């Protein structure tokens, strides 16, 4: 092999260009490390979104649908969900799922890191709120978080860098109701710029957030991080689907084998350190597919926990119908406001942990005869059509109830024995059942949310217990911990088995909390990256990767 | 390739069945609003991905209005019913006059700035009720 044929050995090979991969790529490149990122998709084409005309509602789910099994884009891989109560949702391209996320932004609470200590169930994290706090603060700036600081649902210090959105009539109604009920309520915190910041423009509130933000205000990392990464010299390879993380005879990772989806050719990309940031389904899929004679059960899997303990924040809704007409269709689609009143374990209930409630936009007229958040829509046609539209459009609001999910080894991601993606890589199979604790938790919170809506003036409420296509948050399937027997990676995302292999996405979370996870995912990726930088001189590197090294 | 002109008789009764007129709200039916001739071709162009299944589903319906038209459309099954009803309603709501009647201006660009006085007053009331998180002993737990 001549030097020209040899691939460059990078300091770091990252799989996945979503928030976790992007945060790591940027920070490591800032310190002068050479970084290459393999991403199975491309940059999103925002021109495919009809964000401003009356066509918006009709077309929004065409290219920017969040369920990969429906979207079936070339970069997607199939996920067998036959044995799952909840379907995982994601975007497979540069920016990852932040291209579609609603951008509701949260930190975990201190108790979320200490579930075993506080409640005697599940597990504690190998780090705590104080450990993560400085990293939360830094990523909140990078992700242009807007809102209001001083929320008493958090310890002091959760200061939000950008100003909030104006309160809407919907917020006012629910805030007043919670004042009367004595319950917590807070203006929404979102990773959406309200003023020009970090390459983002101020949000114009068209509400396309979960179908791609054409107006350039939402902090998706294709906008907030990748331009900076490219300037820093990070090589981003699009259409590169990682098939396996390879290891040498010394047991260390040597790099990643990937298929170029355009040419169909397979390549090996060597690297001194490998980071997998492919999300809670994609990461265990890749590690399990990296099985070899040395790692027959998949890479980094001596604990047997790769893929297990999947958590997806089961989600229900409570909608309220009101007599008066108010704007309920504009953005931000994410959260206008939220309540953490019922987010901790309570003494008066039969379940552990709690839920976050988020007050959401309802969409335009077409949404009033759709299924979300109304459940079935079989009976809205014919003579019911107009009364339904009149009742719901501009006269409704809903609480999304996000349940803290507890880990259970039977909820898992595995490789499907039969199904493959277009490149022949085994598809992911998701096995997931909501627990009795989840059902009780949702039931209790929905009853309280009905009270909240009634107090706000709703004359009727519609409760949807657990919605299936709500797997936005894919967590826990490569858990972190101090003990290699009961965890896959350590508190810095480093594999116990393969010390130059890191996992940096929500799959490392030992418990899920009840809030949207990207703040935590990004803060963990930043913390892990700082640890890589600090330890770079002592980082073990595979001899095989070193042998391939080209140049100095 | 399907030609919408070959389906007009079916489209007329299907659209009218799904969206009849409503005296109380003064809303027109799908036909009165121009779904078959004007709006549906636009909707099908926007959603060319759904057009083939729309026409295929229509072909499974009788040419002329059956006795229980809504039941006949429902009998197509959930997927086909969804495709047809979504496109007919989607076409209906493309119309400006319909949206004006509903007081829906579309997803507008808004440039309002927040009223800080109002926000501060609202959050001070919440803060006055005290913290709602559980304070836990720091230090490393068992992992
Ligand atoms: C519709 C929707 C709404 C959401 N709303 C919110 C919200 O309001 N707030 C919030 O906090 N979170 C929200 N989320 C979740 C949020 O998007 C994720 O937490 C976040 O994107 C996780 O970042 P990540 O980098 O870990 O994974 P991802 O963003 O999923 O990125 C993983 C990347 O890896 C790539 N990849 C996977 N496998 C391979 C492979 N084999 N080879 C190459 N590339 C690969 C994928 O293509 C993808 O680009 C939402 C998600 C969705 C889908
Ligand atoms: S509401 Fe704001 S963040 Fe959402 S899509 Fe519109 S401009 Fe983007």
XYZ file of C-alpha atoms and ligand atoms in Angstrom:
756
model
C 0.000 0.000 0.000
C 1.416 3.380 -0.929
C 0.980 6.392 1.311
C -1.527 7.818 -1.189
C -3.800 4.773 -0.758
C -3.644 4.889 2.975
C -6.409 6.620 4.804
C -5.313 9.330 7.204
C -5.350 8.194 10.797
C -7.360 10.764 12.727
C -7.031 11.423 16.426
C -10.757 10.896 16.727
C -13.339 9.150 14.545
C -16.889 10.083 15.487
C -19.959 8.200 14.295
C -23.037 10.458 14.103
C -23.373 14.192 13.428
C -26.214 14.940 15.862
C -25.858 17.094 18.993
C -23.593 14.724 20.905
C -21.243 14.099 17.974
C -21.194 17.786 17.059
C -20.451 18.986 20.601
C -17.580 16.510 20.855
C -16.227 17.299 17.366
C -16.173 21.035 18.038
C -14.523 20.874 21.427
C -11.869 18.340 20.413
C -11.052 20.262 17.236
C -10.725 23.484 19.242
C -7.891 21.777 21.103
C -6.140 20.930 17.846
C -7.121 17.288 17.621
C -7.774 15.914 14.145
C -11.382 14.811 13.918
C -13.414 12.998 11.277
C -17.151 12.392 11.573
C -18.991 9.660 9.694
C -22.652 10.471 9.193
C -25.058 8.194 7.367
C -27.193 11.082 6.059
C -26.705 14.476 4.456
C -27.432 18.090 5.384
C -31.187 18.723 5.604
C -32.724 20.478 2.615
C -34.851 23.113 4.340
C -36.202 24.317 1.005
C -38.399 21.208 1.010
C -40.382 22.751 3.861
C -43.383 24.914 2.886
C -43.179 26.803 6.138
C -45.172 29.933 5.371
C -48.182 29.269 3.111
C -51.417 27.405 3.745
C -49.609 24.355 2.288
C -47.623 24.014 5.493
C -49.933 21.624 7.295
C -50.536 19.486 4.243
C -46.859 19.074 3.430
C -44.991 19.206 6.724
C -44.753 15.437 7.165
C -43.604 14.705 3.651
C -39.826 15.052 3.976
C -39.579 15.972 7.623
C -41.609 13.197 9.207
C -40.009 12.059 12.433
C -40.766 8.356 12.198
C -38.019 6.718 10.118
C -40.244 3.725 9.409
C -42.734 6.024 7.675
C -40.223 8.462 6.192
C -38.072 5.718 4.635
C -35.415 8.170 3.448
C -32.287 6.612 1.944
C -30.279 7.444 5.070
C -32.784 5.754 7.385
C -32.557 2.226 8.666
C -35.615 0.165 9.499
C -36.573 -0.375 13.129
C -38.704 -3.378 13.974
C -41.260 -2.022 16.435
C -43.665 -4.955 16.475
C -42.833 -5.660 20.107
C -42.806 -2.077 21.311
C -45.457 0.127 22.924
C -43.588 3.211 21.734
C -41.938 3.917 18.361
C -38.513 5.598 18.365
C -38.351 8.794 16.323
C -35.291 10.493 14.881
C -33.630 12.298 11.989
C -30.730 10.569 10.280
C -28.580 13.261 8.724
C -26.230 16.109 9.586
C -27.713 17.742 12.680
C -29.184 14.445 13.822
C -32.523 14.589 15.553
C -31.948 18.243 16.475
C -33.129 18.976 12.922
C -36.590 17.910 14.099
C -36.499 18.420 17.833
C -39.022 20.748 19.400
C -36.099 22.327 21.253
C -37.715 22.292 24.683
C -34.628 22.627 26.857
C -34.092 21.349 30.369
C -31.580 20.277 32.922
C -32.123 17.207 35.045
C -32.881 17.919 38.699
C -30.473 16.859 41.472
C -32.674 13.899 42.442
C -32.548 12.560 38.878
C -28.898 11.675 39.458
C -29.742 9.922 42.719
C -32.854 7.809 42.160
C -31.557 4.901 44.222
C -30.507 7.125 47.098
C -33.768 9.058 47.090
C -36.279 6.345 46.213
C -34.475 3.055 46.752
C -35.101 1.960 43.153
C -33.197 1.979 39.836
C -29.704 3.465 40.080
C -27.676 6.477 40.996
C -25.529 8.066 38.331
C -21.746 7.992 38.719
C -21.866 11.803 38.647
C -24.152 14.358 40.170
C -25.869 17.631 39.382
C -22.903 19.678 40.606
C -20.544 17.706 38.332
C -22.647 18.490 35.285
C -23.712 22.019 36.126
C -20.743 23.871 34.591
C -21.216 21.956 31.358
C -24.942 22.689 31.293
C -24.085 26.374 31.553
C -21.686 26.219 28.627
C -23.934 24.272 26.279
C -26.902 26.492 27.119
C -24.984 29.353 25.587
C -23.934 27.307 22.532
C -27.521 26.125 22.017
C -29.010 29.637 22.344
C -31.350 28.730 25.178
C -34.083 31.309 25.727
C -36.464 31.608 28.640
C -36.523 32.889 32.188
C -33.998 31.984 34.898
C -34.798 31.483 38.558
C -37.152 28.522 38.203
C -37.776 27.148 41.715
C -37.931 23.632 40.242
C -34.125 23.792 40.022
C -31.338 24.730 42.393
C -30.251 28.365 42.031
C -27.912 28.947 39.102
C -30.017 27.796 36.122
C -29.636 31.154 34.428
C -30.899 31.309 30.910
C -28.772 33.238 28.414
C -31.409 34.534 25.961
C -34.639 36.452 26.660
C -37.984 34.625 26.705
C -40.861 34.572 24.246
C -43.822 36.799 25.049
C -46.547 35.122 27.094
C -49.508 34.040 25.009
C -53.141 33.910 26.022
C -52.724 30.179 26.494
C -49.824 30.705 28.936
C -51.795 33.319 30.840
C -54.767 31.006 31.253
C -52.709 28.133 32.599
C -50.442 30.326 34.721
C -53.475 31.845 36.433
C -54.971 28.385 36.945
C -51.766 27.145 38.562
C -51.646 30.230 40.765
C -55.084 29.321 42.046
C -54.144 25.647 42.454
C -50.836 26.580 44.075
C -48.939 24.551 41.481
C -45.666 25.165 39.708
C -45.665 26.711 36.243
C -42.857 28.362 34.304
C -42.383 30.122 30.944
C -40.894 27.708 28.390
C -37.149 27.296 28.060
C -36.201 26.399 24.517
C -32.994 26.118 22.531
C -34.438 28.655 20.145
C -32.847 32.049 19.602
C -35.105 34.964 20.495
C -32.349 37.367 19.505
C -29.527 36.943 16.999
C -27.046 34.545 18.584
C -24.345 32.072 17.529
C -25.284 32.152 13.854
C -29.015 31.886 14.576
C -31.653 34.451 13.690
C -34.433 35.501 16.063
C -37.392 33.117 15.989
C -40.372 34.359 13.983
C -42.728 31.863 15.587
C -44.146 30.129 12.544
C -44.240 26.901 14.516
C -42.495 24.591 12.064
C -39.967 23.545 14.715
C -40.546 19.788 14.639
C -40.529 19.714 10.839
C -37.286 21.673 10.413
C -36.772 25.356 11.097
C -36.599 27.139 7.749
C -36.169 30.506 9.442
C -32.875 29.583 11.060
C -33.750 30.240 14.701
C -33.751 26.797 16.233
C -30.462 25.522 17.604
C -30.018 22.431 15.478
C -26.375 21.525 15.312
C -26.186 21.641 11.520
C -26.421 25.406 12.183
C -24.924 25.940 15.626
C -21.993 23.532 15.537
C -21.149 22.126 12.120
C -20.156 25.403 10.443
C -17.732 26.045 13.320
C -16.489 22.448 13.185
C -15.772 22.710 9.469
C -13.861 25.961 10.035
C -11.807 24.189 12.692
C -10.873 21.527 10.142
C -13.198 18.703 11.155
C -13.816 16.390 8.218
C -17.499 15.556 7.901
C -18.192 12.572 5.654
C -21.836 12.439 4.611
C -23.607 9.293 3.406
C -21.145 7.232 5.429
C -22.932 4.483 7.276
C -20.762 2.937 9.983
C -21.021 -0.841 9.882
C -18.539 -1.845 12.576
C -16.106 -0.443 15.089
C -12.975 -2.526 14.583
C -10.530 -3.622 17.250
C -6.920 -4.854 17.077
C -5.285 -7.789 18.779
C -4.526 -5.497 21.719
C -8.265 -5.142 22.287
C -8.273 -1.452 21.451
C -10.398 0.204 18.795
C -8.566 0.777 15.528
C -11.236 2.652 13.628
C -14.540 2.263 11.862
C -15.610 0.331 8.783
C -18.264 2.202 6.857
C -20.110 1.975 3.593
C -20.307 4.978 1.305
C -24.034 4.919 0.532
C -23.531 6.680 -2.789
C -20.896 4.395 -4.298
C -21.735 1.312 -2.258
C -18.024 0.899 -1.488
C -16.811 -0.116 1.935
C -13.941 1.749 3.600
C -11.975 1.499 6.795
C -11.387 4.771 8.623
C -8.614 4.368 11.179
C -8.507 6.479 14.327
C -6.763 6.635 17.679
C -9.984 7.153 19.549
C -13.501 6.225 18.424
C -16.611 8.028 19.651
C -20.049 6.601 18.946
C -22.798 9.226 18.973
C -25.488 7.429 17.032
C -28.304 7.742 19.624
C -29.992 5.212 21.900
C -30.956 2.942 18.995
C -28.087 3.554 16.544
C -25.309 3.187 19.115
C -26.244 -0.244 20.510
C -27.007 -1.355 16.958
C -23.476 -0.466 15.882
C -21.816 -1.973 18.961
C -23.797 -5.197 18.631
C -22.971 -5.367 14.936
C -19.279 -4.985 15.815
C -19.170 -8.488 17.295
C -16.038 -10.464 16.482
C -14.380 -13.617 17.713
C -12.839 -11.535 20.507
C -16.196 -9.915 21.314
C -18.802 -12.515 20.400
C -21.665 -10.656 22.104
C -20.880 -7.326 20.534
C -18.237 -4.744 21.269
C -17.910 -3.285 24.784
C -20.480 -5.776 25.968
C -18.816 -7.869 28.667
C -21.589 -6.688 31.002
C -24.234 -7.953 28.576
C -25.959 -4.583 28.908
C -25.425 -3.134 25.440
C -28.905 -2.410 24.123
C -30.646 -3.097 27.428
C -32.518 -0.719 29.768
C -33.971 1.325 26.917
C -36.061 4.271 28.174
C -38.273 6.457 25.963
C -40.298 8.802 28.183
C -43.810 7.446 27.598
C -46.047 10.343 26.699
C -49.726 11.123 27.056
C -51.735 14.265 26.460
C -54.576 16.163 28.074
C -56.326 18.656 25.830
C -58.707 21.325 27.032
C -61.510 22.899 25.003
C -62.395 26.517 25.721
C -65.233 28.825 24.753
C -63.129 31.813 23.812
C -60.958 32.176 20.725
C -57.203 32.599 21.201
C -54.074 32.062 19.148
C -52.913 28.468 19.634
C -51.218 27.695 16.332
C -48.036 29.753 16.227
C -44.601 28.738 17.438
C -42.551 27.916 19.168
C -44.049 24.521 18.730
C -41.854 23.163 21.522
C -42.988 24.399 24.867
C -44.774 27.638 25.530
C -44.574 26.881 29.233
C -44.160 23.879 31.512
C -44.899 22.550 34.970
C -42.626 20.477 37.184
C -45.126 20.379 40.044
C -45.408 16.586 39.807
C -41.886 15.708 38.680
C -40.589 14.264 41.969
C -41.711 11.147 43.854
C -44.688 11.978 46.054
C -45.724 10.404 49.311
C -49.414 10.243 48.398
C -49.141 8.142 45.229
C -48.605 4.461 44.341
C -45.718 5.069 41.921
C -42.171 6.350 41.903
C -40.814 9.468 40.233
C -42.899 11.900 38.180
C -43.640 13.740 34.968
C -42.991 16.991 33.236
C -45.931 18.778 31.666
C -45.400 20.935 28.611
C -47.898 23.328 27.122
C -47.808 22.951 23.385
C -49.050 24.601 20.226
C -52.049 22.954 18.614
C -51.427 23.581 14.913
C -53.773 24.963 12.264
C -57.220 23.832 11.059
C -56.009 20.607 9.431
C -54.613 19.482 12.788
C -58.074 19.774 14.344
C -59.257 16.799 12.283
C -56.018 14.847 12.677
C -55.120 12.372 15.385
C -52.676 14.500 17.396
C -53.350 15.190 20.238
C -56.930 14.016 19.892
C -56.391 10.281 19.558
C -58.524 8.699 16.827
C -60.060 10.856 14.110
C -62.546 8.367 12.689
C -65.579 10.310 13.896
C -64.714 13.831 12.766
C -66.050 13.494 9.210
C -69.403 14.145 7.628
C -71.773 16.130 9.784
C -69.177 16.238 12.596
C -66.561 17.944 10.471
C -67.406 21.600 10.927
C -68.500 21.378 14.567
C -65.168 19.655 15.330
C -63.114 22.314 13.557
C -65.094 25.123 15.212
C -64.695 23.524 18.627
C -60.976 22.904 18.412
C -59.406 25.514 16.178
C -58.262 28.506 18.251
C -60.138 27.165 21.236
C -57.887 24.436 22.602
C -54.650 23.836 24.430
C -52.891 20.725 25.612
C -50.531 19.531 28.269
C -48.039 16.958 27.020
C -47.278 14.638 29.943
C -43.758 13.240 29.785
C -43.304 10.354 32.179
C -40.003 9.514 33.778
C -39.157 6.079 32.489
C -37.407 3.635 34.809
C -34.781 1.203 33.534
C -35.785 -2.385 32.892
C -33.454 -4.880 31.208
C -36.325 -6.354 29.231
C -36.801 -3.097 27.359
C -34.081 -3.229 24.775
C -32.532 -2.645 21.387
C -31.236 -5.748 19.628
C -30.281 -6.693 16.086
C -33.177 -7.935 14.030
C -32.389 -11.477 12.858
C -34.068 -10.994 9.464
C -34.511 -7.331 8.578
C -31.606 -5.311 7.153
C -31.112 -1.778 5.864
C -30.367 -1.017 2.206
C -26.675 -1.705 2.823
C -27.252 -5.105 4.359
C -26.588 -4.023 7.940
C -29.001 -5.681 10.397
C -31.921 -3.459 11.365
C -32.592 -2.542 14.977
C -35.327 -4.335 16.845
C -36.944 -2.532 19.746
C -38.649 -4.453 22.521
C -40.386 -2.099 24.913
C -43.301 -2.326 27.284
C -44.486 0.494 29.520
C -44.387 -0.642 33.157
C -47.209 -0.540 35.683
C -45.307 2.302 37.371
C -45.485 4.236 34.096
C -49.202 3.612 33.663
C -49.941 4.654 37.251
C -47.731 7.712 36.889
C -49.389 8.758 33.635
C -52.851 8.142 35.024
C -52.207 10.276 38.104
C -50.656 13.107 36.121
C -53.429 13.071 33.574
C -56.009 13.423 36.325
C -54.104 16.426 37.686
C -53.753 17.875 34.184
C -57.511 17.593 33.715
C -57.874 19.627 36.948
C -55.419 22.145 35.558
C -57.334 22.524 32.282
C -60.674 22.779 34.097
C -59.274 25.422 36.421
C -58.059 27.320 33.370
C -61.624 27.380 32.051
C -61.819 24.317 29.809
C -65.404 23.072 29.511
C -64.260 19.696 28.184
C -61.046 17.699 28.304
C -59.724 14.941 26.085
C -57.237 12.487 27.594
C -54.893 10.366 25.499
C -53.236 7.880 27.846
C -50.074 6.801 26.029
C -49.326 7.808 22.492
C -47.362 5.358 20.391
C -45.333 7.564 18.051
C -43.649 9.549 20.788
C -40.206 7.957 21.122
C -38.367 11.236 20.752
C -36.027 10.529 23.648
C -34.044 7.327 23.246
C -32.077 6.718 26.405
C -30.313 4.216 28.616
C -29.269 1.456 26.213
C -25.507 1.748 26.901
C -25.591 2.669 30.534
C -22.756 4.347 32.398
C -21.530 3.398 35.851
C -18.441 2.721 37.875
C -18.743 -1.072 37.921
C -17.813 -2.854 34.650
C -20.064 -5.749 35.639
C -23.171 -3.595 35.710
C -22.416 -0.881 33.183
C -20.961 -0.449 29.703
C -19.142 2.878 29.990
C -17.695 4.893 32.850
C -18.817 8.317 33.999
C -16.926 9.924 31.093
C -18.478 7.701 28.443
C -15.385 5.528 28.114
C -16.012 1.835 27.507
C -14.880 -0.311 30.419
C -13.794 -2.984 27.936
C -12.210 -0.875 25.181
C -10.478 2.147 26.710
C -10.209 4.154 23.483
C -13.883 3.734 22.651
C -16.368 6.326 23.934
C -20.131 6.580 23.780
C -21.536 10.097 23.856
C -25.277 10.186 23.525
C -28.351 9.651 25.655
C -27.827 5.916 25.688
C -25.387 6.338 28.580
C -28.027 7.714 30.958
C -28.635 5.277 33.851
C -32.046 6.806 34.550
C -34.061 9.094 32.337
C -35.380 11.980 34.428
C -38.726 13.333 33.304
C -37.506 16.112 31.055
C -36.382 16.532 27.461
C -32.835 15.199 27.391
C -30.796 17.155 24.846
C -29.446 19.603 27.426
C -28.112 16.636 29.374
C -26.879 14.801 26.259
C -24.960 17.900 25.138
C -23.579 18.638 28.623
C -22.366 15.048 28.976
C -20.702 15.161 25.550
C -18.904 18.359 26.526
C -17.813 16.937 29.887
C -16.571 13.742 28.233
C -14.695 15.740 25.603
C -12.935 17.777 28.286
C -11.867 14.509 29.900
C -10.490 13.237 26.577
C -8.534 16.474 26.189
C -7.196 16.290 29.721
C -6.142 12.665 29.379
C -4.922 12.783 25.806
C -1.290 12.156 26.714
C -2.133 9.004 28.643
C -4.869 7.781 26.286
C -4.147 4.188 25.222
C -4.112 3.882 21.443
C -4.163 0.728 19.341
C -0.859 -0.288 17.847
C -2.708 -1.285 14.712
C -4.029 2.234 14.221
C -0.580 3.668 14.899
C 0.932 1.364 12.301
C -1.352 2.845 9.661
C -0.332 6.358 10.515
C 0.645 8.524 7.592
C 3.002 11.475 7.894
C 4.532 12.813 11.095
C -50.110 7.702 -14.134
C -53.588 8.626 -13.021
C -55.613 11.478 -14.481
C -57.759 13.359 -12.002
C -60.389 14.001 -14.700
C -61.160 10.282 -14.764
C -62.116 10.432 -11.091
C -64.293 13.526 -10.893
C -67.574 11.691 -10.275
C -66.094 9.748 -7.394
C -64.280 12.789 -6.004
C -67.508 14.794 -6.004
C -69.425 12.443 -3.720
C -66.446 11.503 -1.589
C -65.530 15.135 -0.910
C -69.117 16.126 -0.210
C -69.546 13.174 2.158
C -66.447 13.959 4.177
C -67.056 17.723 4.273
C -70.711 18.707 3.855
C -71.845 22.287 4.338
C -72.797 23.518 7.799
C -75.603 25.987 8.273
C -74.739 26.831 11.861
C -71.199 27.985 11.183
C -71.922 29.102 7.632
C -69.088 26.952 6.307
C -69.335 25.681 2.737
C -69.075 22.060 1.717
C -65.991 20.714 -0.017
C -67.658 21.067 -3.413
C -68.866 24.586 -2.732
C -65.349 25.527 -1.640
C -63.924 24.219 -4.904
C -62.173 21.093 -3.689
C -62.803 18.860 -6.740
C -61.869 21.301 -9.493
C -59.527 23.852 -7.956
C -58.044 22.796 -4.620
C -57.545 19.037 -4.871
C -55.287 19.225 -7.948
C -53.119 21.644 -5.948
C -53.084 19.347 -2.921
C -52.174 16.338 -5.061
C -49.349 18.279 -6.636
C -48.026 19.218 -3.201
C -48.332 15.620 -1.990
C -47.351 13.753 -5.120
C -46.067 11.038 -2.789
C -49.651 10.302 -1.693
C -51.356 10.776 -5.064
C -50.989 7.190 -6.367
C -52.458 5.666 -3.195
C -55.240 8.268 -3.255
C -56.336 7.267 -6.753
C -55.883 3.565 -6.025
C -58.144 3.894 -3.000
C -60.743 5.828 -5.020
C -60.808 3.045 -7.578
C -62.027 0.711 -4.860
C -65.103 2.907 -4.339
C -68.239 2.916 -6.483
C -68.361 5.508 -9.235
C -71.547 7.050 -7.921
C -72.646 7.814 -4.388
C -73.710 4.653 -2.519
C -76.482 4.634 0.100
C -74.173 4.942 3.118
C -71.340 6.924 1.606
C -69.302 7.495 4.791
C -69.484 3.798 5.662
C -68.346 2.951 2.153
C -65.246 5.143 2.510
C -64.562 3.759 5.983
C -64.817 0.228 4.637
C -61.633 0.881 2.653
C -59.646 0.402 5.859
C -57.702 2.795 8.049
C -54.805 3.549 5.682
C -56.884 4.327 2.601
C -59.455 6.219 4.650
C -56.654 8.314 6.075
C -55.130 9.066 2.668
C -58.447 10.137 1.209
C -59.690 12.172 4.171
C -56.311 13.823 4.742
C -56.034 14.968 1.134
C -59.630 16.166 0.893
C -59.384 18.125 4.169
C -55.880 19.295 3.248
C -57.234 20.624 -0.056
C -60.177 22.307 1.690
C -57.875 24.166 4.064
C -55.738 25.454 1.207
C -58.509 27.910 0.445
C -57.993 31.467 1.623
C -61.668 32.249 2.095
C -62.156 29.177 4.296
C -59.207 30.175 6.452
C -60.473 33.738 6.677
C -63.808 32.466 7.953
C -61.969 30.417 10.589
C -59.822 33.434 11.510
C -56.681 31.491 10.607
C -54.062 33.771 9.090
C -51.630 30.904 8.393
C -48.341 30.443 10.205
C -47.356 34.090 10.333
C -43.975 35.607 11.042
C -44.403 37.430 14.365
C -41.992 39.979 15.744
C -43.566 40.771 19.116
C -41.201 41.443 22.008
C -41.890 40.085 25.485
C -43.562 42.155 28.168
C -41.020 41.730 30.955
C -43.184 43.366 33.578
C -45.907 40.834 32.996
C -43.465 37.895 32.954
C -41.729 39.012 36.153
C -45.022 39.426 37.970
C -46.103 35.968 36.854
C -42.906 34.218 37.925
C -42.640 36.053 41.237
C -45.941 34.475 42.227
C -44.497 31.032 41.442
C -41.238 31.757 43.252
C -43.165 32.919 46.298
C -44.635 29.417 46.596
C -41.139 28.028 47.215
C -38.928 25.429 45.579
C -40.425 22.260 44.114
C -37.338 20.080 43.763
C -35.949 17.570 46.238
C -32.569 18.590 47.529
C -30.339 15.514 47.689
C -27.110 14.985 49.543
C -24.306 15.582 47.048
C -21.286 13.342 46.774
C -20.956 10.191 44.757
C -23.656 7.603 45.056
C -23.346 3.920 44.361
C -23.231 3.359 40.645
C -39.430 15.005 16.674
C -38.453 15.107 17.809
C -38.676 16.063 18.805
C -37.769 16.191 19.869
N -37.951 17.189 20.773
C -37.028 17.394 21.740
C -37.133 18.496 22.620
O -38.063 19.296 22.528
N -36.178 18.664 23.564
C -35.135 17.793 23.695
O -34.324 17.981 24.601
N -35.009 16.748 22.862
C -35.915 16.527 21.889
N -35.760 15.486 21.012
C -34.611 14.589 21.196
C -33.330 15.166 20.604
O -33.459 15.345 19.240
C -32.180 14.211 20.927
O -32.027 14.180 22.338
C -30.851 14.630 20.351
O -30.910 14.869 18.982
C -29.840 13.527 20.643
O -28.623 13.806 20.046
P -27.654 12.626 19.631
O -26.479 13.236 18.983
O -27.392 11.779 20.802
O -28.477 11.702 18.617
P -29.145 12.092 17.227
O -29.456 13.517 17.211
O -30.240 11.139 16.985
O -27.995 11.873 16.170
C -27.481 10.604 15.862
C -26.846 10.676 14.481
O -26.125 9.482 14.260
C -26.295 9.077 12.927
N -26.069 7.633 12.855
C -26.739 6.653 13.501
N -26.238 5.449 13.168
C -25.244 5.680 12.291
C -24.338 4.823 11.597
N -24.372 3.481 11.729
N -23.434 5.396 10.774
C -23.386 6.751 10.616
N -24.216 7.590 11.233
C -25.113 7.056 12.080
C -27.730 9.474 12.615
O -27.914 9.580 11.201
C -27.856 10.786 13.357
O -27.547 11.880 12.541
C -36.638 15.315 19.947
C -36.440 14.350 18.960
C -37.334 14.234 17.896
C -37.090 13.191 16.850
S -41.185 28.853 15.547
Fe -39.110 29.686 15.615
S -37.817 27.905 16.011
Fe -39.820 27.126 15.363
S -39.605 26.831 13.182
Fe -40.392 28.912 13.455
S -38.587 30.270 13.539
Fe -37.917 28.155 13.815
